[in-house]
CSV table of C-alpha atoms and ligand atoms in Angstrom, one decimal:
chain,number,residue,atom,x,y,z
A,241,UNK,CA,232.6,112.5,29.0
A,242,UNK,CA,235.3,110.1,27.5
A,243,UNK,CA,235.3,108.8,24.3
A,244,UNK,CA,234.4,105.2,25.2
A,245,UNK,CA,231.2,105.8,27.0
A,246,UNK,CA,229.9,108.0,24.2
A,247,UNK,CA,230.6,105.0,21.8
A,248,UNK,CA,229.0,102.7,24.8
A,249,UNK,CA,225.3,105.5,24.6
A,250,UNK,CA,225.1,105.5,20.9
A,251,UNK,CA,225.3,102.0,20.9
A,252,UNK,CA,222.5,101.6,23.7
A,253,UNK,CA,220.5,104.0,22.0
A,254,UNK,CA,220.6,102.3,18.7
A,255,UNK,CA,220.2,98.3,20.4
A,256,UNK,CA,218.8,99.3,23.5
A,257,UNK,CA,220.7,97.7,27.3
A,258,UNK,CA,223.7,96.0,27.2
A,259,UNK,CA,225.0,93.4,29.5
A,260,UNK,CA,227.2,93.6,31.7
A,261,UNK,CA,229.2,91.3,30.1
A,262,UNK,CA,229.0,93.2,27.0
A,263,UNK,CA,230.1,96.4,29.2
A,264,UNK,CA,233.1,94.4,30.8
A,265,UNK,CA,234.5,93.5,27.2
A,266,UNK,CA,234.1,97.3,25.6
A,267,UNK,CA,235.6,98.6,28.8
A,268,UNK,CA,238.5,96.3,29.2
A,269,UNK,CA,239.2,95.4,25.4
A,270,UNK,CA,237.5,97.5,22.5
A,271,UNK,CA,240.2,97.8,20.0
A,272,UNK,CA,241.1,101.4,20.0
A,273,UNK,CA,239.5,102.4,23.5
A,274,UNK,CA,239.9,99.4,25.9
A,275,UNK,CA,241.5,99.6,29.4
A,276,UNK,CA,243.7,97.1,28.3
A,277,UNK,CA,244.2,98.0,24.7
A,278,UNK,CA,246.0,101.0,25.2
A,279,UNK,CA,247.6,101.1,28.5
A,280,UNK,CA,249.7,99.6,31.2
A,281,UNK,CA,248.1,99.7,33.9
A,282,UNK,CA,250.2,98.0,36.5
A,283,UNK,CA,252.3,99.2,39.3
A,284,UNK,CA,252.6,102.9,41.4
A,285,UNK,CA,252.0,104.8,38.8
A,286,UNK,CA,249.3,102.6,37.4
A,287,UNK,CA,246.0,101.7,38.6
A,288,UNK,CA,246.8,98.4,41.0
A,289,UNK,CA,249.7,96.7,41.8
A,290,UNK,CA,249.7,92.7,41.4
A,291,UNK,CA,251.7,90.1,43.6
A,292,UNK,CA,254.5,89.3,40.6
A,293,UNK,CA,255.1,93.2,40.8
A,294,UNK,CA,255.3,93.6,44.7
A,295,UNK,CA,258.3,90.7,44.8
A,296,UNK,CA,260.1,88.0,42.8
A,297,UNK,CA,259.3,85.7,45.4
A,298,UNK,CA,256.1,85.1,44.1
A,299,UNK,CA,257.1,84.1,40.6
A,300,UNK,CA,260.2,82.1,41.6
A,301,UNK,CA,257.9,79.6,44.4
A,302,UNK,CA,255.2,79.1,41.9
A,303,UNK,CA,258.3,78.5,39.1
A,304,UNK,CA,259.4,75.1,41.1
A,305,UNK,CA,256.0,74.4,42.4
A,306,UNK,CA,255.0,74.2,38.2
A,307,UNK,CA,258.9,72.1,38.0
A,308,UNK,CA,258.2,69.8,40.6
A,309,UNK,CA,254.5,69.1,39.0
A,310,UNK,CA,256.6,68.4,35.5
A,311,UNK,CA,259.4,65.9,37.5
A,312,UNK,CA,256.5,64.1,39.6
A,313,UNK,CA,254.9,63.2,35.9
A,314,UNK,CA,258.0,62.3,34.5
A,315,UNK,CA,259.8,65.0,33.0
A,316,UNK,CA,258.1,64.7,29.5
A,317,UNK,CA,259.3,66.8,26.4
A,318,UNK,CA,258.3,69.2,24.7
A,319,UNK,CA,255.9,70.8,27.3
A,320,UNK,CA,253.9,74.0,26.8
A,321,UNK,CA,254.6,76.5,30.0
A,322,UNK,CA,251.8,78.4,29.3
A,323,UNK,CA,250.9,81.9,30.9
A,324,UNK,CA,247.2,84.0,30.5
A,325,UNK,CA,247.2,87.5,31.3
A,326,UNK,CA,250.8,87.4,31.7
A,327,UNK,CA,250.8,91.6,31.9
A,328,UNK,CA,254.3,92.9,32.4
A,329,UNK,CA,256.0,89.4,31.6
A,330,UNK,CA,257.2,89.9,35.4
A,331,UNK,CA,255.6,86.5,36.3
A,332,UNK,CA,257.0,84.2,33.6
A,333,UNK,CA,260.7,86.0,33.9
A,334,UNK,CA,260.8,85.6,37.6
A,335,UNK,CA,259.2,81.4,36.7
A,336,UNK,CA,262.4,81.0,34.1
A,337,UNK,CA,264.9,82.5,36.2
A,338,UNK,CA,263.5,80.0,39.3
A,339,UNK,CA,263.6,76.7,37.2
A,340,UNK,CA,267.1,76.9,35.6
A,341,UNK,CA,268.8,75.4,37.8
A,342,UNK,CA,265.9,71.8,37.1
A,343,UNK,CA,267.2,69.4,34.8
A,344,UNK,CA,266.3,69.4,31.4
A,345,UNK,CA,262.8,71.7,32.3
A,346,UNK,CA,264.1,74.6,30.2
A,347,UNK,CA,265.1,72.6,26.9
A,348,UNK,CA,261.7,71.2,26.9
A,349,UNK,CA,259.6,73.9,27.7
A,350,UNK,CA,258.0,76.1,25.3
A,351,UNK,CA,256.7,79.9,26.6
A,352,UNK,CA,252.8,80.2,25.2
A,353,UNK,CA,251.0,83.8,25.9
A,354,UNK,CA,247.5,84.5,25.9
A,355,UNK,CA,247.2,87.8,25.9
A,356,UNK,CA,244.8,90.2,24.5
A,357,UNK,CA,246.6,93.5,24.6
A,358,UNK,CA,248.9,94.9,22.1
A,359,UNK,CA,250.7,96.9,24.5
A,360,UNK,CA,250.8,94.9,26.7
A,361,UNK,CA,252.5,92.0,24.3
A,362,UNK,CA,255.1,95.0,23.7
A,363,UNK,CA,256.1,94.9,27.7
A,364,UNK,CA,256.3,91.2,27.5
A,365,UNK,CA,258.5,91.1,24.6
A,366,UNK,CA,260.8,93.7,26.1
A,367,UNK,CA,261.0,91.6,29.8
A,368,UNK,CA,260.4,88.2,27.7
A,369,UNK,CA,262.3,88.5,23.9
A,370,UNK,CA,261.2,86.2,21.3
A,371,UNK,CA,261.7,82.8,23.2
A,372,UNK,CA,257.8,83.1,23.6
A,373,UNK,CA,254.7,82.5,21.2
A,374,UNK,CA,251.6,85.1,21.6
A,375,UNK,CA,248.0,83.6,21.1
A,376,UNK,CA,244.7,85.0,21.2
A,377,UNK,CA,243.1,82.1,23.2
A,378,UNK,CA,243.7,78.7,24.1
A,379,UNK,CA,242.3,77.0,20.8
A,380,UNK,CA,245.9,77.8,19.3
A,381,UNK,CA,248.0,76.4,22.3
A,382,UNK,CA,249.8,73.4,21.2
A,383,UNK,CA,248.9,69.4,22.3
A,384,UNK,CA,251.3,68.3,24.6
A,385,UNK,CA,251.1,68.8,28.4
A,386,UNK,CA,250.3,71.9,29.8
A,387,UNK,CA,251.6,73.5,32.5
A,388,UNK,CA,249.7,76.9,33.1
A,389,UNK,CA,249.9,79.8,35.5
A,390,UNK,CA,247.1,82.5,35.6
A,391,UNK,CA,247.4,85.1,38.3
A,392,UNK,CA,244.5,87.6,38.4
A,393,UNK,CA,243.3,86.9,34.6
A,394,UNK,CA,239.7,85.6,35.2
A,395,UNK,CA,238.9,88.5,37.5
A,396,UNK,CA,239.1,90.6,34.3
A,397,UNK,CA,236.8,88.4,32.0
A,398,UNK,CA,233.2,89.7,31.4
A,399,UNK,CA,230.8,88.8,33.8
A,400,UNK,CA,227.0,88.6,33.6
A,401,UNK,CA,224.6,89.4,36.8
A,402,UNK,CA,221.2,88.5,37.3
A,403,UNK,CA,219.0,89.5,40.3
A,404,UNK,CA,216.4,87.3,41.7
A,405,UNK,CA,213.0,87.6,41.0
A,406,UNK,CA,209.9,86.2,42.3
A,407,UNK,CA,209.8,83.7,39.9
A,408,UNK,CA,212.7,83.4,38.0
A,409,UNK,CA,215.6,86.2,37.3
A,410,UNK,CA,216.0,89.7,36.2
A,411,UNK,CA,219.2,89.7,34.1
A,412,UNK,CA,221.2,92.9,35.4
A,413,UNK,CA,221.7,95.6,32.4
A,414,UNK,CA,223.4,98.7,31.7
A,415,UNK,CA,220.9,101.3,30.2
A,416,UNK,CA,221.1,105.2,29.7
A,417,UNK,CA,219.3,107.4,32.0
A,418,UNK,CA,219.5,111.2,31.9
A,419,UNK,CA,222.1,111.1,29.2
A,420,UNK,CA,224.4,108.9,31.9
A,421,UNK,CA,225.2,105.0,31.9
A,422,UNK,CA,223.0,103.4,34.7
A,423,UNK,CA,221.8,99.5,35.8
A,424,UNK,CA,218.8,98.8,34.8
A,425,UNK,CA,216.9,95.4,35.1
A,426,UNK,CA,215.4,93.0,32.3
A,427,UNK,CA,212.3,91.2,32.2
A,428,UNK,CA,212.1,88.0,34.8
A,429,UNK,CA,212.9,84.9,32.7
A,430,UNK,CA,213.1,81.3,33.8
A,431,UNK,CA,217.5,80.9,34.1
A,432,UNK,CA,217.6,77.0,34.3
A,433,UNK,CA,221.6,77.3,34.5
A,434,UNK,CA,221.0,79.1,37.8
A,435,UNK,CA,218.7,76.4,39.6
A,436,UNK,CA,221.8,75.4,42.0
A,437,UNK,CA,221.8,79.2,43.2
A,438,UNK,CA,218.2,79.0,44.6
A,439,UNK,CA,219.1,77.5,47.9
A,440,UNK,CA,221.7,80.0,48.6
A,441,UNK,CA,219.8,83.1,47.4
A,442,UNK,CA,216.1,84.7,48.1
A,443,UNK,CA,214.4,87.5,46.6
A,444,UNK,CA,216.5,90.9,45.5
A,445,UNK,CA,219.8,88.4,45.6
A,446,UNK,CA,222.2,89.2,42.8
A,447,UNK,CA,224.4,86.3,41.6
A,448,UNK,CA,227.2,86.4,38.9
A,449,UNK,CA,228.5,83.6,35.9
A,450,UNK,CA,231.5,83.8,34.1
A,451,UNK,CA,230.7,81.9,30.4
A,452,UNK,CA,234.1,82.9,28.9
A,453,UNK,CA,235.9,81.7,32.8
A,454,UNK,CA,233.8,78.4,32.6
A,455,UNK,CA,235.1,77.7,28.7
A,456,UNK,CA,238.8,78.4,29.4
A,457,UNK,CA,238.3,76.3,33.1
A,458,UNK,CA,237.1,73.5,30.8
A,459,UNK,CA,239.9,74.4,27.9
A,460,UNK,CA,242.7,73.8,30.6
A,461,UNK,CA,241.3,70.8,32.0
A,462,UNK,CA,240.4,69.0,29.1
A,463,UNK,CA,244.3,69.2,28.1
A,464,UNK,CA,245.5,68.2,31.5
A,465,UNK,CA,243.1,65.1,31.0
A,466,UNK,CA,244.2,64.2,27.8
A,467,UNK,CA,247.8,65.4,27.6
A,468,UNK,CA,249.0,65.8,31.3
A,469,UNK,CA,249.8,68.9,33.1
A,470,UNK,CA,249.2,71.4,35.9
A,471,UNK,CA,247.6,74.8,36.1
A,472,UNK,CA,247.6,77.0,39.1
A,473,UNK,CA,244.5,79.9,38.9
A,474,UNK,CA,245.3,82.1,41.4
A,475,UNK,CA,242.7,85.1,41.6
A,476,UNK,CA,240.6,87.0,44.4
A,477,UNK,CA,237.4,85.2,45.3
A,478,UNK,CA,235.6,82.6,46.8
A,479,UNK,CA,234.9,79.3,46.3
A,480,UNK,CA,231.0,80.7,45.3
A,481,UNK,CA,230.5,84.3,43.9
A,482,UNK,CA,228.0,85.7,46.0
A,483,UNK,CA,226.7,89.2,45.8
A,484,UNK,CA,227.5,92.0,43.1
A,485,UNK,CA,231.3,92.2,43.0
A,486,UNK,CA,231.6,94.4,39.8
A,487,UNK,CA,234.3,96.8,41.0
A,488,UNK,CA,236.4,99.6,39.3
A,489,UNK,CA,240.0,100.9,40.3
A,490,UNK,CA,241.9,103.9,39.1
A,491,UNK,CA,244.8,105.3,41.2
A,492,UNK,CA,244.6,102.4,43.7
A,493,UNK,CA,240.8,103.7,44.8
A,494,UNK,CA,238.2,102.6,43.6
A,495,UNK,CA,235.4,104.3,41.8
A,496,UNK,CA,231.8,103.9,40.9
A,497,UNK,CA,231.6,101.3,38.0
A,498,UNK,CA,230.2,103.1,35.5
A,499,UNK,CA,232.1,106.3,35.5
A,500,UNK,CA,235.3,105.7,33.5
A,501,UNK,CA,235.2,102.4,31.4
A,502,UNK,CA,238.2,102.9,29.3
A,503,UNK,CA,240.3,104.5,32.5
A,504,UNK,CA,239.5,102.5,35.3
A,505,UNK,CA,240.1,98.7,35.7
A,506,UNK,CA,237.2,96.7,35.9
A,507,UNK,CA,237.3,93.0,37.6
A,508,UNK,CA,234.8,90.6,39.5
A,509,UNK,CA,235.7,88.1,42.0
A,510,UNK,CA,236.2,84.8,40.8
A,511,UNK,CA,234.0,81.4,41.7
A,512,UNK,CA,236.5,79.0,41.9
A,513,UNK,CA,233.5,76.3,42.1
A,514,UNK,CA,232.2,76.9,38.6
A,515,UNK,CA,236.2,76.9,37.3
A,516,UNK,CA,236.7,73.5,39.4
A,517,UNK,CA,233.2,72.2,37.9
A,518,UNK,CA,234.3,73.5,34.5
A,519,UNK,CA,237.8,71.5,34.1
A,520,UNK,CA,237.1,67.7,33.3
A,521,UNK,CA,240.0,66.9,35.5
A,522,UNK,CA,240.7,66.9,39.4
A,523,UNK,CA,241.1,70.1,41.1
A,524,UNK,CA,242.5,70.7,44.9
A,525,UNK,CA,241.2,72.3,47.4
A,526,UNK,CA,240.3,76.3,47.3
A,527,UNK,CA,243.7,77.5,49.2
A,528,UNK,CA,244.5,81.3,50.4
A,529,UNK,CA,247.2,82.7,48.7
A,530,UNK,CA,249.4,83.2,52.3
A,531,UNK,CA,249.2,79.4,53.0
A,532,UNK,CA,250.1,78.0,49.5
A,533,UNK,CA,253.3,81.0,49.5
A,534,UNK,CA,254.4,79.7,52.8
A,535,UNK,CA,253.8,75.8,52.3
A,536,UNK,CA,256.4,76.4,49.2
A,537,UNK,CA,259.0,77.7,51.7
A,538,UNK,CA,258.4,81.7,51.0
A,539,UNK,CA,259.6,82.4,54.7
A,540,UNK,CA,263.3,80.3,53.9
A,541,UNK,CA,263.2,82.0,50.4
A,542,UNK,CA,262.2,85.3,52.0
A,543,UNK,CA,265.2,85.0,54.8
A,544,UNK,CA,268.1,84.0,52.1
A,545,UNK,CA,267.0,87.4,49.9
A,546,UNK,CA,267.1,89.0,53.5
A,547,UNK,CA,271.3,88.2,54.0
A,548,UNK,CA,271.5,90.8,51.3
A,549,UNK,CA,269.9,93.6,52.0
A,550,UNK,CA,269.9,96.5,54.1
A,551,UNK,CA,268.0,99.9,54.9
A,552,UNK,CA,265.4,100.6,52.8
A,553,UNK,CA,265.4,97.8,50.4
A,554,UNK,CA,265.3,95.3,53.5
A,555,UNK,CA,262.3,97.1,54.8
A,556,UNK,CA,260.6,97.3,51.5
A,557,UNK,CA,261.2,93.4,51.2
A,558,UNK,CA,260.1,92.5,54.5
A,559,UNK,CA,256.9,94.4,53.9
A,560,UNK,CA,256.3,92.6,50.5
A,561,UNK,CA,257.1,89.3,51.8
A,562,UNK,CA,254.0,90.8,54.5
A,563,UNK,CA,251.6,92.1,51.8
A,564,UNK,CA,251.7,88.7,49.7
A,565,UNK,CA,251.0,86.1,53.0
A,566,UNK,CA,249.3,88.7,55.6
A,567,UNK,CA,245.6,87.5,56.3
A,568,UNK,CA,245.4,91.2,56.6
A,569,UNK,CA,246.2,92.1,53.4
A,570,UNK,CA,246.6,89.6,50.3
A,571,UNK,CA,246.8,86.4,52.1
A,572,UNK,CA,243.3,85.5,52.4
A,573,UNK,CA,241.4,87.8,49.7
A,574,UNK,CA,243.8,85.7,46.8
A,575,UNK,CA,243.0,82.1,46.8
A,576,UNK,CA,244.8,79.2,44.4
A,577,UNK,CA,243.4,76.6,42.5
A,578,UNK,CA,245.6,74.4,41.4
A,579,UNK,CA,244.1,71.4,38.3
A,580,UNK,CA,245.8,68.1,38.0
A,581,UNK,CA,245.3,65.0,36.2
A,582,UNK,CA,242.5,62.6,37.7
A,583,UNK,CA,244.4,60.1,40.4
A,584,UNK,CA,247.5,62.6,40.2
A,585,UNK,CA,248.6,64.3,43.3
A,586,UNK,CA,248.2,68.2,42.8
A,587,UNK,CA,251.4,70.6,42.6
A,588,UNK,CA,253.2,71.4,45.7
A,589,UNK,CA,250.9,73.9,48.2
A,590,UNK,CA,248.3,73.1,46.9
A,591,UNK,CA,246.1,69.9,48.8
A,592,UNK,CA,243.3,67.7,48.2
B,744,SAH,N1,249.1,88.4,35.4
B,744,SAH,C1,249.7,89.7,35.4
B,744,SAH,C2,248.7,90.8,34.9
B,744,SAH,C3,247.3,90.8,35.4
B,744,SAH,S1,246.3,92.1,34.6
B,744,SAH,C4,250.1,90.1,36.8
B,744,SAH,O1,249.8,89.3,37.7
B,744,SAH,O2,250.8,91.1,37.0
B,744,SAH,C5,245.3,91.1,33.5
B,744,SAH,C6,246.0,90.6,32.3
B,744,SAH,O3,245.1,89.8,31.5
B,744,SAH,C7,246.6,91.7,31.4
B,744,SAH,O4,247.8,91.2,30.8
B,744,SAH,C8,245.4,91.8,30.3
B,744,SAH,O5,245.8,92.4,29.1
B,744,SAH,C9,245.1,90.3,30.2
B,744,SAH,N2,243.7,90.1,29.6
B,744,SAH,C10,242.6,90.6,30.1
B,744,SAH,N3,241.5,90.0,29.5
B,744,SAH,C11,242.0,89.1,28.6
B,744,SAH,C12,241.4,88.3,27.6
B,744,SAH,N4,240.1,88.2,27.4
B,744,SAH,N5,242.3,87.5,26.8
B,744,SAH,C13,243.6,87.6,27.0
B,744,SAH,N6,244.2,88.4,27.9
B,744,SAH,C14,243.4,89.2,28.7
């Protein structure tokens, strides 16, 4: 049994349940024991592989869409470029390379991080150096506009589930049973921040929030309203969270939950609705990932890298220019949601 779910038992046994929130954060983030605290987990000989590590395509298209949003407000200076999650730094590097060649974007820009992990600030200082400033959260990010990028960071941000009940909802828990972590159900209270869910839902139905997702949502847009900006949120999910989508992945499988917080990655889809409802600013439509990529010119981009390769790196490359657009594979399962500033026009791929 590993070290993290022994600390996760004594703690039930000494408080009783958790939530599953509560579960998400220990597994992802405790200090000495998190998934993310003490590991890279990116990449083959990680646990999953994310579209800035399967091609530099991705980062450079999402670099000029960010420019072009910057130029169509008028260029202002200083701007924060600002990155959550940023991982590996693979995203921002591949964004920076992209936008030299734009006028007057790099001397304005300042590189904000908000990233939790100290290893994982490590990798980004080695890809990034010390043109960058690390924060926490977004309470520290400065006030000027914004222009943001956040690629599968609010899949990893602690979710709570409730199940519903004949009356009102059973928040979903995370108990011991036979010496083992298990779900477990608490009492049926009234959950009046759920009443939208009860036309879409009946009896048994499990349905998910995001409190931490809603607050940054709402952090983002209120600095786009007030300052001017762009931020492109590009995560798997669906424009409502339906279901129970808790899932864990170690070695590219994935595994039961429960059975290796700590080792396995945990996520959640996201519900882009209650980030668009979140931000006090406008938001465009819910777009799949393979229609915003190829709107921004990924198959002229994709063509040009072609002229210079042969063998096996050509074959690699036209099967990761595949795997980012495919329907089949992460085409249609990543969608973008790009915020803009009310009676703005949102960043290129992205629509109203
Ligand atoms: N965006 C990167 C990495 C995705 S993995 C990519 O596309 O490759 C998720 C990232 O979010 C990691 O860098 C992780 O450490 C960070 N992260 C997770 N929860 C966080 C939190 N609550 N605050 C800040 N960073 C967090």
């Amino acid at each position: 049994m590993s070290t993290l779910t022994q600390h996760l038992l004594a703690r039930i046994e000494a408080h009783g349940p958790m939530t599953v929130a509560d579960y998400m954060g220990e597994a992802l983030l405790h200090p000495t024991l998190g998934y993310y605290t003490t590991r890279d987990p990116l990449g083959a000989a990680g646990d999953f592989t994310t579209a800035p590590e399967i091609s530099q395509m991705f980062g450079e298209l999402i670099g000029l869409s960010l420019a072009q949003a910057w130029l169509d407000q008028g260029a202002r200076a200083p701007f924060t470029l600002a990155e959550l999650g940023p991982g590996r730094g693979t995203l921002m590097d591949d964004i920076l390379r992209a936008t030299r060649a734009v006028p007057g974007f790099h001397a304005a820009a300042q590189i904000h991080l908000v990233e939790a992990s100290p290893t994982l600030r490590a990798k980004q200082r080695d890809t990034l150096g010390d043109q960058v400033t690390w924060h926490d959260s977004l309470d520290t990010l400065p006030d000027q506009p914004l222009y943001l990028i956040a690629n599968e960071f609010f899949d990893a941000l602690p979710i709570r589930q409730y199940q519903r009940g004949s009356e009102g909802w059973h928040e979903r828990l995370i108990a011991m049973r036979d010496g083992a972590l298990a779900f477990a159900l608490g009492p049926e209270l009234p959950q009046l921040h759920l009443t939208h869910r009860l036309a879409d839902t009946v009896q048994d139905n499990i349905v998910e929030t995001c409190p931490q997702a809603s607050a940054i949502a709402d952090q983002i847009g209120t600095r786009i309203r007030d300052a001017g900006g762009a931020a492109l949120l590009i995560d798997y999910g669906d424009w409502r969270a339906q279901g129970d989508t808790l899932q864990a992945l170690q070695d590219h499988a994935f595994i039961d939950p429960l059975a290796a917080p700590g080792s396995s990655d945990l996520t959640a889809h996201v519900d882009f609705e209650a980030l668009a409802q979140a931000a006090p600013c406008a938001h465009s439509r819910l777009t799949p990932q393979g229609v915003f990529l190829e709107r921004l010119g990924i198959t002229a981009r994709a063509q040009a890298l072609a002229a210079n390769l042969s063998g096996a790196a050509l074959a690699s490359h036209i099967a990761a220019h595949r795997r980012l657009t495919h329907p089949e594979e992460m085409g249609n399962l990543f969608k973008v949601l790009a915020l803009f500033p009310e009676g703005g026009t949102p960043p290129a791929g992205c629509t109203t």
